mmCIF file of C-alpha atoms and ligand atoms in Angstrom:
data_model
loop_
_atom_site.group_PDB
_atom_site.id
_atom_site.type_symbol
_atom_site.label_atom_id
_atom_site.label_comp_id
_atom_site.label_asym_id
_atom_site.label_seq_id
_atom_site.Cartn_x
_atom_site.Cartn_y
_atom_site.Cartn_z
ATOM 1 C CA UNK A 724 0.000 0.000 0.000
ATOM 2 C CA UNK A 725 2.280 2.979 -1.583
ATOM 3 C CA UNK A 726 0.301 6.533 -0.098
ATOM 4 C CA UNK A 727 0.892 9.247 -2.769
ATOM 5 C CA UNK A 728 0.187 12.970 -2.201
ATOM 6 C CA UNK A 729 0.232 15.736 -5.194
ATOM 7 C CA UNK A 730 2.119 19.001 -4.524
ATOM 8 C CA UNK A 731 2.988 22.284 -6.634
ATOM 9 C CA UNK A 732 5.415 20.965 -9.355
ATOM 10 C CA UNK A 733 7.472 24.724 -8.005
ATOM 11 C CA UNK A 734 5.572 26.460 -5.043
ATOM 12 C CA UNK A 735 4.882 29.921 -5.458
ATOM 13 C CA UNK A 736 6.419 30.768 -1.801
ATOM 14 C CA UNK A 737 10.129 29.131 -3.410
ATOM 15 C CA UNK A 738 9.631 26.767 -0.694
ATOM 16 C CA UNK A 739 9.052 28.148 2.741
ATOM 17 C CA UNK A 740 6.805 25.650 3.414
ATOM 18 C CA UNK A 741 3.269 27.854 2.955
ATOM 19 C CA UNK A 742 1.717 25.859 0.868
ATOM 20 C CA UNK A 743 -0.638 22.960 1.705
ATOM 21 C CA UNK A 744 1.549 20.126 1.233
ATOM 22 C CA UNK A 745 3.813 20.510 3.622
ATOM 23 C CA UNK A 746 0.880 20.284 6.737
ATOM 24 C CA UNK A 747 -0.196 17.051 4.792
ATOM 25 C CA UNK A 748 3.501 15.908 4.730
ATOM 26 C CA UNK A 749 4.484 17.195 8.313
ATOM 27 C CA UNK A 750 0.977 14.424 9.506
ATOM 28 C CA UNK A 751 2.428 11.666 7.682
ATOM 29 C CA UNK A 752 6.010 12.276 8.730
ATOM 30 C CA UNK A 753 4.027 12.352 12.416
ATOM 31 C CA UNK A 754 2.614 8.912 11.987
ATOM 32 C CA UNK A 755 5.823 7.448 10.515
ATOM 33 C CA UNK A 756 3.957 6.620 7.156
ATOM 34 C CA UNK A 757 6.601 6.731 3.988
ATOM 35 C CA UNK A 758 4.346 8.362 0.880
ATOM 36 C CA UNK A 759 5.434 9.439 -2.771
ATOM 37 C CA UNK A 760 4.605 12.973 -4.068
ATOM 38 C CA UNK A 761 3.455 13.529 -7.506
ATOM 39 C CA UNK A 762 4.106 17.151 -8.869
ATOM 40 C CA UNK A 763 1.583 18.650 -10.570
ATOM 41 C CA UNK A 764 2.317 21.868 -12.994
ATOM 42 C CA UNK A 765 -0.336 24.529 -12.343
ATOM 43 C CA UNK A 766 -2.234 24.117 -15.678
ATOM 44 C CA UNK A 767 -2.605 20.529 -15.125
ATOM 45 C CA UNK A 768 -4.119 20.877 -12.048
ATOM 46 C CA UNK A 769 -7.426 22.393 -14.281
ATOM 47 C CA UNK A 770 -7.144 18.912 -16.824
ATOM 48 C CA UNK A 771 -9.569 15.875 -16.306
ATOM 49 C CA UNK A 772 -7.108 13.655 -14.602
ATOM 50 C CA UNK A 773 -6.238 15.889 -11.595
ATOM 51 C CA UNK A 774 -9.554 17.529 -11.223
ATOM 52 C CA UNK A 775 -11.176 13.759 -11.121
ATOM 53 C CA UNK A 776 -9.107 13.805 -7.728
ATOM 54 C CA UNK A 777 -9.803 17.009 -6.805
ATOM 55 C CA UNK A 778 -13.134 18.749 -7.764
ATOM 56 C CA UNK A 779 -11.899 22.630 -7.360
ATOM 57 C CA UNK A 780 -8.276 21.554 -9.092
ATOM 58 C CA UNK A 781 -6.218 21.980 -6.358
ATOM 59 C CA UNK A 782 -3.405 20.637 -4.242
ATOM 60 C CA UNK A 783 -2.704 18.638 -2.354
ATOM 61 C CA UNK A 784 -4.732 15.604 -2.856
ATOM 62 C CA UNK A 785 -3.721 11.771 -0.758
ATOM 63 C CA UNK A 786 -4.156 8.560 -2.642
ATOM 64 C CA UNK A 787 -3.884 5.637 -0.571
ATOM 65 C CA UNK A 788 -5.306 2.405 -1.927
ATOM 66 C CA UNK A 789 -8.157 3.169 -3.702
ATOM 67 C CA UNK A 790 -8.749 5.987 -1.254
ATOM 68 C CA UNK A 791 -9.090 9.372 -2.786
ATOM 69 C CA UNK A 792 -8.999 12.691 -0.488
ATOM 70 C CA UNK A 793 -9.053 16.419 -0.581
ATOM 71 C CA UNK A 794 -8.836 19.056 1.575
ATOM 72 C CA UNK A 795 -5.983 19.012 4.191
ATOM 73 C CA UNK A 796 -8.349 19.120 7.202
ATOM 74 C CA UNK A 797 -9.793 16.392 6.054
ATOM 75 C CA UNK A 798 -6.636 14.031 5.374
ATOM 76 C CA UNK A 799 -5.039 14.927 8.372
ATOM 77 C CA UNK A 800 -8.119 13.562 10.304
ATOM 78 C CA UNK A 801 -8.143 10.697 8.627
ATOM 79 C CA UNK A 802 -4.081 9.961 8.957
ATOM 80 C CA UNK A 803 -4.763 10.394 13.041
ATOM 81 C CA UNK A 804 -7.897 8.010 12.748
ATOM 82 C CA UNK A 805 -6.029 4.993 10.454
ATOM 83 C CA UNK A 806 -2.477 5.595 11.872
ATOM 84 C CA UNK A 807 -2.933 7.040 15.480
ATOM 85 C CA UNK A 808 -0.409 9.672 17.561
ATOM 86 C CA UNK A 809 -2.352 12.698 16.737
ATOM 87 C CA UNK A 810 -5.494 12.215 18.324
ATOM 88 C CA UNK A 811 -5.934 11.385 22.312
ATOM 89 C CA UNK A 812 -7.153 8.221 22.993
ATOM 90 C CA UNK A 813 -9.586 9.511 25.508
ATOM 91 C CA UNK A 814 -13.166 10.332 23.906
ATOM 92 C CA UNK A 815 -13.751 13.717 25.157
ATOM 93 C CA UNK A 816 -10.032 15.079 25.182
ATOM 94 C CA UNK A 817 -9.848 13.386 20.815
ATOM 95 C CA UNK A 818 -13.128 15.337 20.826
ATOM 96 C CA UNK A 819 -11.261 18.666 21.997
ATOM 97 C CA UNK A 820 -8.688 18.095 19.549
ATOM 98 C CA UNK A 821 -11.107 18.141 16.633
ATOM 99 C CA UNK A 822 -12.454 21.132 17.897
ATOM 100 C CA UNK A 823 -8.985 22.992 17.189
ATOM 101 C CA UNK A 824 -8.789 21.268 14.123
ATOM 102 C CA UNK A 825 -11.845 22.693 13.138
ATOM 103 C CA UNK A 826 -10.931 25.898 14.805
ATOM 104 C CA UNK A 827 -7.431 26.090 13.094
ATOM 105 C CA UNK A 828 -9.628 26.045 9.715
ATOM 106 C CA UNK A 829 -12.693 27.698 10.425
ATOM 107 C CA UNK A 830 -12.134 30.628 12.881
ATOM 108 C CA UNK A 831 -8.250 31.100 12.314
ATOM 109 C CA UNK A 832 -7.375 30.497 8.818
ATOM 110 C CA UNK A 833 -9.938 32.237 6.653
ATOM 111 C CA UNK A 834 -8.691 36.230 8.083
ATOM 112 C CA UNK A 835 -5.687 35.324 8.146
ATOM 113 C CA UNK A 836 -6.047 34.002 4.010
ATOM 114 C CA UNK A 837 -7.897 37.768 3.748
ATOM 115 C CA UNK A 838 -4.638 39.133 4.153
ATOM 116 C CA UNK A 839 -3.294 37.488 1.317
ATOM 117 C CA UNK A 840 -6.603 38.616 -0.860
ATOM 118 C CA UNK A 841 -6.715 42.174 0.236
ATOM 119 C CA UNK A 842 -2.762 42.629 -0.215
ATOM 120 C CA UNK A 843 -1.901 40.647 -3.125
ATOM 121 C CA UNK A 844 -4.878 39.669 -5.485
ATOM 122 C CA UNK A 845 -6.736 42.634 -4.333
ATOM 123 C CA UNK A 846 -4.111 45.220 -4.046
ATOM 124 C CA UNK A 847 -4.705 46.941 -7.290
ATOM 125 C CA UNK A 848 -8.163 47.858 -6.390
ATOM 126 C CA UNK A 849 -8.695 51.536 -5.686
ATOM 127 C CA UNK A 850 -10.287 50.535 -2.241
ATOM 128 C CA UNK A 851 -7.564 47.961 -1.173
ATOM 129 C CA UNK A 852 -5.880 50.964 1.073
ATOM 130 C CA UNK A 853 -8.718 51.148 2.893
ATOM 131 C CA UNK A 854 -9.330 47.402 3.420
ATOM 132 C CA UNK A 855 -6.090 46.632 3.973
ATOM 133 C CA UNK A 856 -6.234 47.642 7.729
ATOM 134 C CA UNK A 857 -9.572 46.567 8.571
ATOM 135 C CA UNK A 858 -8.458 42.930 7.700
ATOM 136 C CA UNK A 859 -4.933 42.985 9.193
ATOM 137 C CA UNK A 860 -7.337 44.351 12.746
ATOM 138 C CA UNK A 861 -9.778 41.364 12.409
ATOM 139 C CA UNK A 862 -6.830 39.172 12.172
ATOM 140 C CA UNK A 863 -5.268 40.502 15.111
ATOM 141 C CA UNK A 864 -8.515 40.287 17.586
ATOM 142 C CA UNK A 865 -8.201 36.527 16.647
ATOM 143 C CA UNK A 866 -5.049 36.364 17.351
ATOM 144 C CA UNK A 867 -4.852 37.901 20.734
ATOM 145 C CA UNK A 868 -8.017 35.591 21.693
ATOM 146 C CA UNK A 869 -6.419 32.682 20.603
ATOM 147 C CA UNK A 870 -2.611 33.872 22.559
ATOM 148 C CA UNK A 871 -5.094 34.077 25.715
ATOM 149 C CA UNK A 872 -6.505 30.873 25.553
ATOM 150 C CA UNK A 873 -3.216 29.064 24.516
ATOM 151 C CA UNK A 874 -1.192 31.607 27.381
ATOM 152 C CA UNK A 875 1.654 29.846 28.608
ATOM 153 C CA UNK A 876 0.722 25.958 27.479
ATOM 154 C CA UNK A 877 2.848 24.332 25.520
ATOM 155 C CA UNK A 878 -0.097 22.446 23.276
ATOM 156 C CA UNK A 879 -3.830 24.130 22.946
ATOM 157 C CA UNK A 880 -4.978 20.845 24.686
ATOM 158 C CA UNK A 881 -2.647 18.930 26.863
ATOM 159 C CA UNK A 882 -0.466 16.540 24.401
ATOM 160 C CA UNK A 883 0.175 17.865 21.029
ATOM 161 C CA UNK A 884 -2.310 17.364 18.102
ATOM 162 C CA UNK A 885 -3.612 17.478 15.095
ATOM 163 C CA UNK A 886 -5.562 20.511 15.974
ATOM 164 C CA UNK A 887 -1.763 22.007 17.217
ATOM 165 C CA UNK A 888 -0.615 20.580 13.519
ATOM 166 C CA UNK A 889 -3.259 22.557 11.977
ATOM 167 C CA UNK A 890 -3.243 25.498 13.771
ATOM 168 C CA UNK A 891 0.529 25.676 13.842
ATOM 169 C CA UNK A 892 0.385 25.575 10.095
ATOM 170 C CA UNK A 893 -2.140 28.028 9.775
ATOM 171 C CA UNK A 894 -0.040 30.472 11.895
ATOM 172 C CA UNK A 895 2.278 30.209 9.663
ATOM 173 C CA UNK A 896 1.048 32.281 6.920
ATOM 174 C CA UNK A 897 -0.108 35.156 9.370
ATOM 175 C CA UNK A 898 4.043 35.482 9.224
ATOM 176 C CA UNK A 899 4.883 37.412 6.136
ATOM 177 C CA UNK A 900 2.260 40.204 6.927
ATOM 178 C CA UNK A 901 3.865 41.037 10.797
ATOM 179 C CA UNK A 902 0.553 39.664 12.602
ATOM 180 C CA UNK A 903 2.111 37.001 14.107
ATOM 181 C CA UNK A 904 5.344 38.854 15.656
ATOM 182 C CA UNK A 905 2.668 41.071 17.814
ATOM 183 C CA UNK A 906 2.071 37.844 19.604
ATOM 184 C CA UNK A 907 4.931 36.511 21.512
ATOM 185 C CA UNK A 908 2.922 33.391 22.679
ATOM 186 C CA UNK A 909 2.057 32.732 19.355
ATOM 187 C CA UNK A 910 5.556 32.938 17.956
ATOM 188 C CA UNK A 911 6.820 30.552 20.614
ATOM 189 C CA UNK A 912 4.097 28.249 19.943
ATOM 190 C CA UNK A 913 4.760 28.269 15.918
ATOM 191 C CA UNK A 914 8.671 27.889 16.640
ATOM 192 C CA UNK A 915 7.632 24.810 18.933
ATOM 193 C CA UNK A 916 5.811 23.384 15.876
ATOM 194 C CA UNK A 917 8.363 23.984 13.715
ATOM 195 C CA UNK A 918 11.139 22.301 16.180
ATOM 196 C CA UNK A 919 9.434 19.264 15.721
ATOM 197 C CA UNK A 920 11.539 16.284 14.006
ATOM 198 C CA UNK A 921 8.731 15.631 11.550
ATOM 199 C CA UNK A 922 8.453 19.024 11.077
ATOM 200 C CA UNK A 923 11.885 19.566 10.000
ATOM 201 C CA UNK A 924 11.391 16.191 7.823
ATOM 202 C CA UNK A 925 8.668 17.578 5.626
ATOM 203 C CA UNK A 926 9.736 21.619 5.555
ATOM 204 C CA UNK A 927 13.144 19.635 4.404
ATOM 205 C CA UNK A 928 11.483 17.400 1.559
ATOM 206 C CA UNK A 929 9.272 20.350 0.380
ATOM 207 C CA UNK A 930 12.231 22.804 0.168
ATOM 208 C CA UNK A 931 14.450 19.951 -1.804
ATOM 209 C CA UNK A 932 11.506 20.345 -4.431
ATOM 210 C CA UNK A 933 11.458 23.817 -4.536
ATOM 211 C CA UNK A 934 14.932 24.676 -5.021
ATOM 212 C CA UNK A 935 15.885 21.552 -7.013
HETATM 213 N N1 LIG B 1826 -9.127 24.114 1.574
HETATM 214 C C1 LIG B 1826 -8.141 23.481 0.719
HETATM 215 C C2 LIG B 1826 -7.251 22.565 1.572
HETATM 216 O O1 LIG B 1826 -7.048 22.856 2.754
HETATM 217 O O2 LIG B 1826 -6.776 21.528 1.053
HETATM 218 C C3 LIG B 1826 -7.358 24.557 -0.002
HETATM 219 C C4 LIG B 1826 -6.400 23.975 -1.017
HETATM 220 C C5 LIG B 1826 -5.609 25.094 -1.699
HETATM 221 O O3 LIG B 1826 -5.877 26.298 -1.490
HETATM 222 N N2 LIG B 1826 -4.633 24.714 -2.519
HETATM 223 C C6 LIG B 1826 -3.812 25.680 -3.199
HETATM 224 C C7 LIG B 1826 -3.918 25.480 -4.719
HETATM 225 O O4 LIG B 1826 -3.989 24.378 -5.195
HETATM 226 C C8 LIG B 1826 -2.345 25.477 -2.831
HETATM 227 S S1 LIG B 1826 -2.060 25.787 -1.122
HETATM 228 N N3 LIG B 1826 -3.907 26.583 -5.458
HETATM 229 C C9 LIG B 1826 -3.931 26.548 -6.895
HETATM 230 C C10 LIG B 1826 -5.265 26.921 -7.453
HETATM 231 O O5 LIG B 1826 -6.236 27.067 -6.679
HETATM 232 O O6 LIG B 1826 -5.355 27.045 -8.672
HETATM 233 C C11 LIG B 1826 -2.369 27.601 -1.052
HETATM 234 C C12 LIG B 1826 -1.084 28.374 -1.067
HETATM 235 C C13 LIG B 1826 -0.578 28.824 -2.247
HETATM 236 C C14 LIG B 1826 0.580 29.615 -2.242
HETATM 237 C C15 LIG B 1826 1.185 29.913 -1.043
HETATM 238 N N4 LIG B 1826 2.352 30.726 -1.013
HETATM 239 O O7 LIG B 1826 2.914 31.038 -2.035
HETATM 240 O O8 LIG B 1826 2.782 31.136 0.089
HETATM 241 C C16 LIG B 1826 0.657 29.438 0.150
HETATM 242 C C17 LIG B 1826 -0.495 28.662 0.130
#
């Protein structure tokens, strides 16, 4: 049983580890599964084959014997469910760890992905000046919630998680704007992420893509 995940044949970020992939890889390298990458130039992505694994024509997808998934939320669950280490064995504390996995996608990531839309795709537009700093403000209230509830924990939850994988990720791309760096406890908790062995194993085999 050979796992295979698509990625961005050359990431737009040159390989800092932004794009999806890498949270997909950092979960398997988690559960000590080995997987293959295929990469996937941008136009193809739009063609029949790739969009018959993913309906919007996106990375990454996971193929996994016979098994076809999308969205990274999604195959991260199910690598804790099949291979274990990422979700508690206890019911309510696995059910708290959902909850930040949910969290991570549904309450953290979407202002922070504003950002990106207000500044970059949107930045032309004679009313991104003015938009500009009413996103970067909604993504700092979430923020500062989110350093109060973590304060000085190591993990959101007790052990580390998948909802700590997630959110950690997510996090991540709050970096390039500043947001994150007005958060101390944040930063820490990203750099704790990051210092992660299987961390370091995926940013690693993501970067040898990007600069190969
Ligand atoms: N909700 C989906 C999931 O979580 O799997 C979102 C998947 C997604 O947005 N995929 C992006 C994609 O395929 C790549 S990761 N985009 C191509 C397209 O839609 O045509 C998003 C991404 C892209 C670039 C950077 N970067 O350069 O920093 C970071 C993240």
């Amino acid at each position: 049983m050979t796992i295979t995940i698509t990625a961005f044949e050359r990431s737009p970020d040159g390989g800092k580890g932004l794009a999806r992939d890498t949270r997909v890889r950092w979960a398997l390298e988690e559960v000590g599964q080995p997987y293959e990458v295929r990469l996937v130039p941008h136009p193809q992505m739009k063609q029949p084959d790739h969009m018959g694994l993913h309906p919007f024509g996106q990375i990454p997808t996971y193929e996994e014997d016979g098994l076809v998934l999308f969205e990274t939320g999604a195959i991260v669950f199910h690598l804790a469910e099949r291979y274990g280490h990422l979700l508690p064995a206890d019911a309510n504390a696995r059910a708290r760890a959902i909850t930040w996995m949910f969290a991570a996608l549904n309450s953290v990531e979407p202002p922070i992905l504003d950002i990106f839309i207000a500044k970059i795709l949107e930045g032309d537009k004679p009313w991104a000046a003015e938009r500009v700093p009413i996103v970067m403000e909604r993504v700092r209230q979430r923020l500062k919630l989110l350093s109060d509830r973590l304060g000085d924990a190591e993990w959101l939850d007790g052990k580390f998680s998948a909802g700590d994988l997630l959110m950690v990720s997510v996090l991540m791309r709050a970096r390039p704007s500043g947001a994150l760096a007005e958060f101390p406890r944040l930063v820490a908790y990203v750099e704790r992420g990051e210092a992660r062995p299987a961390y370091q194993r995926a940013f690693a085999a993501q970067l040898a893509v990007n600069t190969a």
